[in-house]
mmCIF file of C-alpha atoms and ligand atoms in Angstrom:
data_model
loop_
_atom_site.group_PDB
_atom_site.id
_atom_site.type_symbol
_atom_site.label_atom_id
_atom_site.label_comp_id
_atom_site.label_asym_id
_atom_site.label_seq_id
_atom_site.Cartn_x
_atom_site.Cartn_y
_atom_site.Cartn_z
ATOM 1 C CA UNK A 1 -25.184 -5.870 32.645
ATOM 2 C CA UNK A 2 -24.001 -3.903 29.195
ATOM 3 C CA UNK A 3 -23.002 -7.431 27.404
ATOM 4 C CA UNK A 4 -27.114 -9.416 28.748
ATOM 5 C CA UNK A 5 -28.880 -5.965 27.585
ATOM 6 C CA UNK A 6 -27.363 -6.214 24.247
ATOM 7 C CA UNK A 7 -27.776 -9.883 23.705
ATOM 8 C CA UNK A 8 -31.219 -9.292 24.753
ATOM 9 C CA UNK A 9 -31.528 -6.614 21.847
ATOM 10 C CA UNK A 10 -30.034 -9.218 20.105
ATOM 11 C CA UNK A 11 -33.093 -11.807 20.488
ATOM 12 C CA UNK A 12 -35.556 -8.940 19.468
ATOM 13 C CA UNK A 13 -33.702 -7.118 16.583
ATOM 14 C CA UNK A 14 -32.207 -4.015 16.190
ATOM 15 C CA UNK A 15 -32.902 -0.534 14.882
ATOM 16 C CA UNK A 16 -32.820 -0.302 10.967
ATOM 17 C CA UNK A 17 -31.270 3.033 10.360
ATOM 18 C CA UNK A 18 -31.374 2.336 6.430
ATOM 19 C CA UNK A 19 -34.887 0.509 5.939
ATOM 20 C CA UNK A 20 -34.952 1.726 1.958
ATOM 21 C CA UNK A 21 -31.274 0.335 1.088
ATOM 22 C CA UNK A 22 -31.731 -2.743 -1.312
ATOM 23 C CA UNK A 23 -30.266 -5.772 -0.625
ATOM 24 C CA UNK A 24 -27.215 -6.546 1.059
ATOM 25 C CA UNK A 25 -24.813 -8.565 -0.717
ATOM 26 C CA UNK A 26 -22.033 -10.580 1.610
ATOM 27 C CA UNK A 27 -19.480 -12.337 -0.702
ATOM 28 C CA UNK A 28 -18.185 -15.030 1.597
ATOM 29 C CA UNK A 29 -21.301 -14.625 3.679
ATOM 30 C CA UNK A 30 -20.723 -18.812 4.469
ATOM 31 C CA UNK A 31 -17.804 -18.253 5.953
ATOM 32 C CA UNK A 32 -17.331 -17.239 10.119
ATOM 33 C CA UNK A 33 -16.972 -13.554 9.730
ATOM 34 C CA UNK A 34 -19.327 -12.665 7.146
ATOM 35 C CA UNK A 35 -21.729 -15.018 8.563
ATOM 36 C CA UNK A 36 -22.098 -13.354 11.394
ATOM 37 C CA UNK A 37 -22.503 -9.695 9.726
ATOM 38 C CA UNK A 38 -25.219 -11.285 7.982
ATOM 39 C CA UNK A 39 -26.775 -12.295 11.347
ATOM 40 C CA UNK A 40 -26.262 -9.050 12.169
ATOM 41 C CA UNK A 41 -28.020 -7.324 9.221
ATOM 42 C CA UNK A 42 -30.582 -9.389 9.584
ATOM 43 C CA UNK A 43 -31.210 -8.621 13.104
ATOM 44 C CA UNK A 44 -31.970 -5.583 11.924
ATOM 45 C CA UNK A 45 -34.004 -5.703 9.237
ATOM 46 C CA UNK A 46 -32.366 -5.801 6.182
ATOM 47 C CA UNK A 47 -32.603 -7.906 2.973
ATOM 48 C CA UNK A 48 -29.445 -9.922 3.174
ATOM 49 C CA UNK A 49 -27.937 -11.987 0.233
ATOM 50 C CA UNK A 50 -24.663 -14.762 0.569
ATOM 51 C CA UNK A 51 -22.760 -14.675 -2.413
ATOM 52 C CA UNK A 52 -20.432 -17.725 -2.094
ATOM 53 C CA UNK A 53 -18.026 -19.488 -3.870
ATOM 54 C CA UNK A 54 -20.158 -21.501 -6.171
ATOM 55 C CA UNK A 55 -22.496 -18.957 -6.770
ATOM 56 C CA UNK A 56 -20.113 -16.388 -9.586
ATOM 57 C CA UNK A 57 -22.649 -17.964 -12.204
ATOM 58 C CA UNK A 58 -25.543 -16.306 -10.860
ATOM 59 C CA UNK A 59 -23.436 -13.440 -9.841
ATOM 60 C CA UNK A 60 -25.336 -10.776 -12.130
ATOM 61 C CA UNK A 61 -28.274 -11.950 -10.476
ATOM 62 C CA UNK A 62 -27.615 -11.123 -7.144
ATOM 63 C CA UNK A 63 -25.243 -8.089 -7.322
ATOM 64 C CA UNK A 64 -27.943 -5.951 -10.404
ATOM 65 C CA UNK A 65 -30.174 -4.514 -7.408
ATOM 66 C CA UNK A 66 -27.876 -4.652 -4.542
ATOM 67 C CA UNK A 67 -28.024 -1.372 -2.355
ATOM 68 C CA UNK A 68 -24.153 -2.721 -0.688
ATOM 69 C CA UNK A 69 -21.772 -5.578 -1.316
ATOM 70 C CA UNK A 70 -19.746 -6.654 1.615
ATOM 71 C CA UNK A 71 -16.369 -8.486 0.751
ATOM 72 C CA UNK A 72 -15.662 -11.476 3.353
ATOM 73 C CA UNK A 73 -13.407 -13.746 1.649
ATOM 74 C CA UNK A 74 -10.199 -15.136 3.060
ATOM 75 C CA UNK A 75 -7.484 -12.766 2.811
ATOM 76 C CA UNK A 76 -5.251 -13.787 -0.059
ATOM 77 C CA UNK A 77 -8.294 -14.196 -2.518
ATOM 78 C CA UNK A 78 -9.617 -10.973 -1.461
ATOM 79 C CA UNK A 79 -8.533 -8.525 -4.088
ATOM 80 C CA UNK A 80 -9.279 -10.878 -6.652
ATOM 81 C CA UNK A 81 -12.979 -11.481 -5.615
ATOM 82 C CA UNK A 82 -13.212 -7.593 -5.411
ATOM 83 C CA UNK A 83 -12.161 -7.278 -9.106
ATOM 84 C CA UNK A 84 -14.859 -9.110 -10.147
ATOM 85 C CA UNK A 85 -16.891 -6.278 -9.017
ATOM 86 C CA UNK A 86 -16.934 -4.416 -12.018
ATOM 87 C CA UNK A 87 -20.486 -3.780 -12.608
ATOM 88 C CA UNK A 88 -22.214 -2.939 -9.606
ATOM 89 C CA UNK A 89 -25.033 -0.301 -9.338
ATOM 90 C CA UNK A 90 -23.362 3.384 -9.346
ATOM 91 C CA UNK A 91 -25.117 4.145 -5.821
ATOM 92 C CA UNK A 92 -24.208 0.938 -4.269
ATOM 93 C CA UNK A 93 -21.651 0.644 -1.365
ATOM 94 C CA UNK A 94 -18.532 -1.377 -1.711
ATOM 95 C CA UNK A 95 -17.462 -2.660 1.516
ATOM 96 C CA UNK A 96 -14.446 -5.374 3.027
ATOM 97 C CA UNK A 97 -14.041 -7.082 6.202
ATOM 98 C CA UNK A 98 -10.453 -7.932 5.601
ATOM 99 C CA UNK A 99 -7.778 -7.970 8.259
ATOM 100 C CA UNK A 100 -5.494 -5.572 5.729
ATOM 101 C CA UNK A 101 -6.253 -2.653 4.470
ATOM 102 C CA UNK A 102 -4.261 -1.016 1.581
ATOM 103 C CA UNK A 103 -4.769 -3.699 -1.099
ATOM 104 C CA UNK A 104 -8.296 -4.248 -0.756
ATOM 105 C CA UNK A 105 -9.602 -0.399 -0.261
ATOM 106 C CA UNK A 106 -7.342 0.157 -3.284
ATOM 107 C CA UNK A 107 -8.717 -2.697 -5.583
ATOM 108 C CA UNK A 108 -12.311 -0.964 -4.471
ATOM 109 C CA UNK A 109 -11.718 2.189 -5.220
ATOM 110 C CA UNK A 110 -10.100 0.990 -8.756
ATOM 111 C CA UNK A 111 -13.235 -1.232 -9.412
ATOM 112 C CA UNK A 112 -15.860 0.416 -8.231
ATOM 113 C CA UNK A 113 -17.161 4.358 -9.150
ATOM 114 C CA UNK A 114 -19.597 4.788 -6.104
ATOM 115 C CA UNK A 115 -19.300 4.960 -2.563
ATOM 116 C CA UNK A 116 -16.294 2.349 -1.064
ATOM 117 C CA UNK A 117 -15.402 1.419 2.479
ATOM 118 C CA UNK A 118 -12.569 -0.516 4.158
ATOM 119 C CA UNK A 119 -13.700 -2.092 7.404
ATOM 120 C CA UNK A 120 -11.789 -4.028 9.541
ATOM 121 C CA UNK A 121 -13.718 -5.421 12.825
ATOM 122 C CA UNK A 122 -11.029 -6.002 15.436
ATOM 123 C CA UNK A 123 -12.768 -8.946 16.820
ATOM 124 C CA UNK A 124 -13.174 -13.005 16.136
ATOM 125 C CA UNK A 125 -16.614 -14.288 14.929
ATOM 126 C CA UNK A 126 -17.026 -15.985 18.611
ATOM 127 C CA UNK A 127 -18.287 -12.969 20.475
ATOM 128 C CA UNK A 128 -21.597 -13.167 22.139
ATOM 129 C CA UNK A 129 -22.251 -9.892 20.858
ATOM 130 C CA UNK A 130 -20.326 -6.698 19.535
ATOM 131 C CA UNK A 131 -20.501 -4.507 22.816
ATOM 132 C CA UNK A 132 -17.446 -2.694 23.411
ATOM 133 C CA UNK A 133 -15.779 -4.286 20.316
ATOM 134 C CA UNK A 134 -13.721 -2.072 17.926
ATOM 135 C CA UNK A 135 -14.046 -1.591 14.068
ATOM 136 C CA UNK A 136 -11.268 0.015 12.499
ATOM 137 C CA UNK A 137 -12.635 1.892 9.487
ATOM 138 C CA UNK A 138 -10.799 3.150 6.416
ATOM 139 C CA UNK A 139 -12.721 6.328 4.182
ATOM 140 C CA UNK A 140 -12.604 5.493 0.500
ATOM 141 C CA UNK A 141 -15.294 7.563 -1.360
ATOM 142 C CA UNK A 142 -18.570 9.404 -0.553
ATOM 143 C CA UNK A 143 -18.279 8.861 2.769
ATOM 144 C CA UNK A 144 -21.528 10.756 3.725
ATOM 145 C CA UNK A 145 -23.233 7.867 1.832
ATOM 146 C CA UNK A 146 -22.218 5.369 4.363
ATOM 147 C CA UNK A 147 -22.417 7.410 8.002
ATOM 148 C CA UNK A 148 -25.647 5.080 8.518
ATOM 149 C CA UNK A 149 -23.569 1.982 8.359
ATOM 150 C CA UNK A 150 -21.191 3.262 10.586
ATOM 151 C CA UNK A 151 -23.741 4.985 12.979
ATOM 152 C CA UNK A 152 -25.282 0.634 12.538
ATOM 153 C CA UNK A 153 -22.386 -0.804 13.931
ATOM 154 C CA UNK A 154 -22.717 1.702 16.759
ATOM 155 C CA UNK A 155 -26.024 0.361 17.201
ATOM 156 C CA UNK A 156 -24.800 -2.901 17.765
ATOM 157 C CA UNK A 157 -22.963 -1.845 20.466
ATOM 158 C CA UNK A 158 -19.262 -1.386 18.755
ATOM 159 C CA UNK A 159 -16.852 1.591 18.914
ATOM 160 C CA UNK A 160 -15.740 2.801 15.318
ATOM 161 C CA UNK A 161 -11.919 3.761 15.099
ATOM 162 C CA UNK A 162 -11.219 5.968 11.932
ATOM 163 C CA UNK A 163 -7.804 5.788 10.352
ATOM 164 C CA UNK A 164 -5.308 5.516 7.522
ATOM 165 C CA UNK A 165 -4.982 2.646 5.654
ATOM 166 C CA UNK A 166 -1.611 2.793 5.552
ATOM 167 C CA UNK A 167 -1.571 3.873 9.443
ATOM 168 C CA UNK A 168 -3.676 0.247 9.899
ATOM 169 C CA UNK A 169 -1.425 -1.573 8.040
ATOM 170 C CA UNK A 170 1.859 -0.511 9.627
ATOM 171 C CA UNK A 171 -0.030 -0.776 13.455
ATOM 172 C CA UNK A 172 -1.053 -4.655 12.494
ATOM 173 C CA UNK A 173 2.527 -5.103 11.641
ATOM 174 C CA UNK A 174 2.838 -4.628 15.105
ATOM 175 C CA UNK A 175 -0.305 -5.702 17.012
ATOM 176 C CA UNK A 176 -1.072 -8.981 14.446
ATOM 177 C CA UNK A 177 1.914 -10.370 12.378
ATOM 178 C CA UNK A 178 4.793 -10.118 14.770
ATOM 179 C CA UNK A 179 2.896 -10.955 18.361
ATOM 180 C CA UNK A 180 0.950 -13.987 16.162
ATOM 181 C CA UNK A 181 4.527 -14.905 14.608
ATOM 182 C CA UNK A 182 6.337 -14.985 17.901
ATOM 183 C CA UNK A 183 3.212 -16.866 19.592
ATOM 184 C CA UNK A 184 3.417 -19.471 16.547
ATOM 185 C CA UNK A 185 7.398 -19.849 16.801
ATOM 186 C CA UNK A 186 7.041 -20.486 20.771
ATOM 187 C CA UNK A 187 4.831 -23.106 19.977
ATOM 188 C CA UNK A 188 6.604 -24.480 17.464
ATOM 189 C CA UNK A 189 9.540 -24.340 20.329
ATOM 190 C CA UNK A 190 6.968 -25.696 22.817
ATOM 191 C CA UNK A 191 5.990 -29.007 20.249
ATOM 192 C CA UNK A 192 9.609 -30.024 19.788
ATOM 193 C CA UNK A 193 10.477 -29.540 23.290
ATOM 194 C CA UNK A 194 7.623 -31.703 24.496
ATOM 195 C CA UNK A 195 7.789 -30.769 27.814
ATOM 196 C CA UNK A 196 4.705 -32.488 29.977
ATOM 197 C CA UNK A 197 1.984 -29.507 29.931
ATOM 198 C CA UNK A 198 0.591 -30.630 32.950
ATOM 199 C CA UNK A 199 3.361 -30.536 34.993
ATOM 200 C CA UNK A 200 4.637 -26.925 33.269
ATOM 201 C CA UNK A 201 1.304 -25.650 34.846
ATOM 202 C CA UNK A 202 1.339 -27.222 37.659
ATOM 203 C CA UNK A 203 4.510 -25.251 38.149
ATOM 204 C CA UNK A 204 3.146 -21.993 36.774
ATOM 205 C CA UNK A 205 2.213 -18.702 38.401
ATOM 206 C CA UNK A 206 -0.537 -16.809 36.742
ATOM 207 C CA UNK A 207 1.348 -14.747 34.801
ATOM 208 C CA UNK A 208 3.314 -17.485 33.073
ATOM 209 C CA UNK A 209 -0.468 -19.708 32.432
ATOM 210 C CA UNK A 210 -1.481 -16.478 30.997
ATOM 211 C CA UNK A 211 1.333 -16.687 28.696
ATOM 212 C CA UNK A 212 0.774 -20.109 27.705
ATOM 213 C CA UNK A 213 -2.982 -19.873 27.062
ATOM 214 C CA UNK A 214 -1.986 -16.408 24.941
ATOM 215 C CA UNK A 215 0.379 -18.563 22.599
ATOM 216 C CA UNK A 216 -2.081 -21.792 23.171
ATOM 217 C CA UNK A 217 -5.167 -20.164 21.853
ATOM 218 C CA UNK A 218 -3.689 -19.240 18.835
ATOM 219 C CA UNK A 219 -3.938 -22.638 17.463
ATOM 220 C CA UNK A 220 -7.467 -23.145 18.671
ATOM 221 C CA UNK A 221 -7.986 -21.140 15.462
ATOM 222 C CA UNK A 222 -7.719 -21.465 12.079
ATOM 223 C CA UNK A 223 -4.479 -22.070 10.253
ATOM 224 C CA UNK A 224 -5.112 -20.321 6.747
ATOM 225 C CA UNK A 225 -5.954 -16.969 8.537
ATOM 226 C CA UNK A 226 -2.914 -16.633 10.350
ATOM 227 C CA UNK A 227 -0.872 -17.336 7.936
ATOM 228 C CA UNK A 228 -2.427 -14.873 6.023
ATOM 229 C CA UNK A 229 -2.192 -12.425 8.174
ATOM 230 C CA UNK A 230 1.466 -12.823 8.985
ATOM 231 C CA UNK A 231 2.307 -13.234 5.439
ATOM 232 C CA UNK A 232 0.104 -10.399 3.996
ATOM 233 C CA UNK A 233 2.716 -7.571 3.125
ATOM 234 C CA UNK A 234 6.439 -7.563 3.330
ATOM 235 C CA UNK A 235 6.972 -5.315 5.595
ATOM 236 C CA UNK A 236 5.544 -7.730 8.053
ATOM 237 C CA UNK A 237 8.540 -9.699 7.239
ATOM 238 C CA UNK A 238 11.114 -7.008 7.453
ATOM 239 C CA UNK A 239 9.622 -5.991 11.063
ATOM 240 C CA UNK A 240 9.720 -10.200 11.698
ATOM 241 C CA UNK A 241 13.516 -9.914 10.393
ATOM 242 C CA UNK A 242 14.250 -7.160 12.325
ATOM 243 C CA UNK A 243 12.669 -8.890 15.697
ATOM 244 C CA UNK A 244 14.999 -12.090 14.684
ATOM 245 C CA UNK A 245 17.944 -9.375 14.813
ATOM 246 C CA UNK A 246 17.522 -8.000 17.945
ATOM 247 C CA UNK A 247 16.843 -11.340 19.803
ATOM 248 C CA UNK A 248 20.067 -12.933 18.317
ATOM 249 C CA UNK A 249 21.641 -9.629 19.394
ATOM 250 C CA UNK A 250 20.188 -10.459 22.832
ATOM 251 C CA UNK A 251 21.711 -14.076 22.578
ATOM 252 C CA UNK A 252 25.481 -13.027 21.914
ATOM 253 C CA UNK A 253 25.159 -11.005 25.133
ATOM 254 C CA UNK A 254 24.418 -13.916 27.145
ATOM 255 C CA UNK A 255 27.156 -15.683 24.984
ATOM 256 C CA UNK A 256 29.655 -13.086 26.105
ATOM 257 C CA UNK A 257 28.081 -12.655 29.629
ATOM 258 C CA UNK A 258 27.735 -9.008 29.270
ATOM 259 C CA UNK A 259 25.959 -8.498 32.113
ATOM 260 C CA UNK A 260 26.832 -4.450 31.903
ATOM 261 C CA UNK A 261 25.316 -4.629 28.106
ATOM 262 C CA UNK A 262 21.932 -6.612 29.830
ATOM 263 C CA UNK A 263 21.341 -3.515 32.330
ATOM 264 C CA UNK A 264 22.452 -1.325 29.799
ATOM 265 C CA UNK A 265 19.339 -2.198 27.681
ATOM 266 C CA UNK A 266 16.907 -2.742 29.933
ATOM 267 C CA UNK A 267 17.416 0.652 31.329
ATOM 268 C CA UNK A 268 17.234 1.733 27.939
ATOM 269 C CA UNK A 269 13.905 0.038 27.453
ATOM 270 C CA UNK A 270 11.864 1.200 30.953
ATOM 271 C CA UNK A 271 12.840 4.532 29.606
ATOM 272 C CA UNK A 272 11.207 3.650 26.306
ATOM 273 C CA UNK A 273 7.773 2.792 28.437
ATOM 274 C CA UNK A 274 8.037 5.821 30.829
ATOM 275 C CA UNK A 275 5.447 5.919 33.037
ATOM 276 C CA UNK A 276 3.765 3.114 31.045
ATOM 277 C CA UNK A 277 6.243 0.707 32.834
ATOM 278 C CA UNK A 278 5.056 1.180 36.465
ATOM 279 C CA UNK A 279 1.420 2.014 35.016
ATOM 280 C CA UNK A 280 1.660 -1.666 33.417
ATOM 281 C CA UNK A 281 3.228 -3.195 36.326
ATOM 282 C CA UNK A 282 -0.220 -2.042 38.418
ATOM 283 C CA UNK A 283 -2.566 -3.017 35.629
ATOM 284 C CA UNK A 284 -1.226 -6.520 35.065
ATOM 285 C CA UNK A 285 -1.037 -6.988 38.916
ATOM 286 C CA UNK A 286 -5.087 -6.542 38.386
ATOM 287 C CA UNK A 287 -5.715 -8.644 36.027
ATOM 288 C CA UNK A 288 -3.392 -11.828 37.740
ATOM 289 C CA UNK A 289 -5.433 -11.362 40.955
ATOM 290 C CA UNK A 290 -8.882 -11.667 38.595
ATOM 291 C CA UNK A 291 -6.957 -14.492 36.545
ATOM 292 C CA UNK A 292 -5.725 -16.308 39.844
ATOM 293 C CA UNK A 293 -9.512 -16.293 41.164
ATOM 294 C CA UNK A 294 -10.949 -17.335 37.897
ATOM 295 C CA UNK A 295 -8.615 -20.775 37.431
ATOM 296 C CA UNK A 296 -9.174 -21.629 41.222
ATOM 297 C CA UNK A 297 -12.652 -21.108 41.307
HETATM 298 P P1 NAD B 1 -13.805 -18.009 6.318
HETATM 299 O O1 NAD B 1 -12.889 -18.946 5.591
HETATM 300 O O2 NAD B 1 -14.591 -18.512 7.471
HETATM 301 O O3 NAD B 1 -14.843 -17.371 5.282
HETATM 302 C C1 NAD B 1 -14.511 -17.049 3.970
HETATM 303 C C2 NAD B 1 -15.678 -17.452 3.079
HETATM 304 O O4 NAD B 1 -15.381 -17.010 1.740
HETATM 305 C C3 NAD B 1 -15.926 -18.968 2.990
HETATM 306 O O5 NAD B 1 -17.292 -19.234 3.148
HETATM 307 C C4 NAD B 1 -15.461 -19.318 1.578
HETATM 308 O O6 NAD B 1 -16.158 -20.416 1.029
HETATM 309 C C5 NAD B 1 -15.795 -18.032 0.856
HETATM 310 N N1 NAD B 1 -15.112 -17.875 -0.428
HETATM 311 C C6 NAD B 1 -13.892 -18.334 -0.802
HETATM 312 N N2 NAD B 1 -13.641 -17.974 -2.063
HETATM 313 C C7 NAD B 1 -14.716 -17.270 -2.509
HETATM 314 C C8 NAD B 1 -15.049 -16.660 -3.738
HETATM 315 N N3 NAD B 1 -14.218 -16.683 -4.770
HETATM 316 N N4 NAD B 1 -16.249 -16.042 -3.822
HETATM 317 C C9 NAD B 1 -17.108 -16.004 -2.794
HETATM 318 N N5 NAD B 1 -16.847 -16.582 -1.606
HETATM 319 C C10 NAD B 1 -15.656 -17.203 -1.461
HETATM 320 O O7 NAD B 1 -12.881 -16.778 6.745
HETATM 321 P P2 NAD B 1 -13.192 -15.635 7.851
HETATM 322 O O8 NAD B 1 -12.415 -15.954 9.078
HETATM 323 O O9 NAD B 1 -14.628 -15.405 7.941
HETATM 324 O O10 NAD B 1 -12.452 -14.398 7.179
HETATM 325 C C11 NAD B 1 -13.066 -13.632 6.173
HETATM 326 C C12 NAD B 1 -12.482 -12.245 6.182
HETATM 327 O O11 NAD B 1 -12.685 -11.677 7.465
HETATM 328 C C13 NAD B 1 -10.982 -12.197 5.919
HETATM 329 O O12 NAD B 1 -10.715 -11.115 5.070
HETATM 330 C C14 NAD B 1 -10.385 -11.923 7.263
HETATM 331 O O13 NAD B 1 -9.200 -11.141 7.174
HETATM 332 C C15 NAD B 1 -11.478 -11.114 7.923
HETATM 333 N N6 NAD B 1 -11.420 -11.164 9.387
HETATM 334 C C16 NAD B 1 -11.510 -12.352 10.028
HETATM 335 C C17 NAD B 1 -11.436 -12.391 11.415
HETATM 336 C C18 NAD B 1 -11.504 -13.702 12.161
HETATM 337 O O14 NAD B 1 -11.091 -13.756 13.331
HETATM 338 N N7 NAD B 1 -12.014 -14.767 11.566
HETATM 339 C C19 NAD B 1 -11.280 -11.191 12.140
HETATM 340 C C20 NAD B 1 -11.231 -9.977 11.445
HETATM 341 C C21 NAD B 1 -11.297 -9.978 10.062
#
């Protein structure tokens, strides 16, 4: 399969498509994420350096030669780290992993003179490898100096998704702060409830133990990162705000038993998702039936 053939690659290294760049310099290169781009650098050949938190002494030291520095710090230390950034070599790349996009690019571009990258790889450090994974990129400057590293990720298998970083910040508002706020308040619901989980799945249907493992997983993962994420700009609060709104909305229609009002909406809504609805209805069906056979196996 795709996924063995690239873990195989994996095992033997990749394709260096930069074999003269000096080294690479990871700042948080201890921590999950940046660890595992410095596998991945490795892997294929480069020089790679970990700058981490105890290591600002010797900073000079390992950032004088370095051909690109790759920020990987948690979120709300990020544009501080980058800047201390302030003297790196004129050709060298200035890169973040962060899961936002505006602040960082921006502190980059204000720090640094030479070529500058926002990166965000839409993907945990527990993949097996980065087939079929997406990294969201955001141009800075000089971005014919950095085409390799993009054309590298490719290498390792991942899909490279070009936008704004405004555009990236106002989708994750979307896509990470409100589903991962709504998934942490139904758990929070879920705690004080208490109901028996056992039972609640012995009662499920797929879809609804799909649900639960959604919301559950969350907080398989770490704490600080999530609330980073949700608390990262305020418009992820407004859009949170507005959310809280619309549901309480929702609940003074049940109050008044406004039945009408209930179809009235969700008429509203399957127009909203067009042919998405029924196209959604089909796909989901698809994935139950592979769900269903995977739990009862
Ligand atoms: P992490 O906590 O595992 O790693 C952060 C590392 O930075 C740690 O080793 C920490 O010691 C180090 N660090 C802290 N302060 C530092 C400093 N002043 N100088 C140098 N190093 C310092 O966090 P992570 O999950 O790897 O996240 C890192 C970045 O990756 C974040 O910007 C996050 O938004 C992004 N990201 C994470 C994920 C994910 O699922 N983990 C996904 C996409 C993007």
């Amino acid at each position: 399969t795709m996924r063995e053939s690239y873990a195989s690659e994996n095992d033997s290294g990749f394709k260096c498509l930069k074999p003269d760049l000096r080294p690479i310099v990871v700042v948080g290169g201890h921590g999950q994420l940046g660890g595992l781009f410095c596998r991945l650098f490795e892997l294929s050949g480069y020089t790679v350096r970990k700058l981490g938190s105890q290591d600002w002494e010797r900073a000079d030291e390992l950032l004088s030669d370095a051909g690109m520095v790759v920020v990987s710090v948690p979120i709300n230390l990020t544009e501080q780290v980058i800047r201390k950034l302030d003297h790196l070599p004129e050709d060298c790349i200035l890169a973040d992993l962060t899961s936002v996009k505006s602040g960082p690019l921006q502190a980059m571009l204000e720090v640094h003179p030479g070529p500058v990258v926002g990166l965000h790889p839409m993907f945990g450090p527990d993949i097996a490898s980065l087939a079929k994974q997406v990294v969201a990129y955001c141009d800075g400057r000089n971005p014919e100096r950095y085409q390799w590293l993009l054309e590298q990720f490719q290498i390792w298998g991942a899909s490279l998704n070009r936008i704004s970083a405004v555009e990236h910040d106002e989708g994750m508002t979307l896509i990470q702060a409100l589903r991962h706020f709504t998934s942490f308040a139904y758990g929070v619901h879920l705690a004080e409830e208490d109901p028996k989980l056992e039972q609640l799945l012995a009662l499920s249907s797929p879809i609804y133990r799909l649900e639960l493992a959604m919301v559950g997983r969350l907080f398989a993962q770490d704490a600080q990162l999530y609330a980073d994420i949700i608390m990262s700009s305020p418009q992820n609060l407004a859009m949170i705000k507005r959310f809280h709104r619309r549901f309480g909305e929702a609940i003074a229609m049940l109050e008044g038993k406004d039945k009408a009002a209930f179809k009235q909406a969700f008429g509203q809504v399957e127009s909203w998702f067009g042919d998405y609805a029924q196209h959604f209805l089909t796909e989901s069906q698809g994935l139950l039936r592979q769900a269903n056979d995977a739990t009862h196996r």
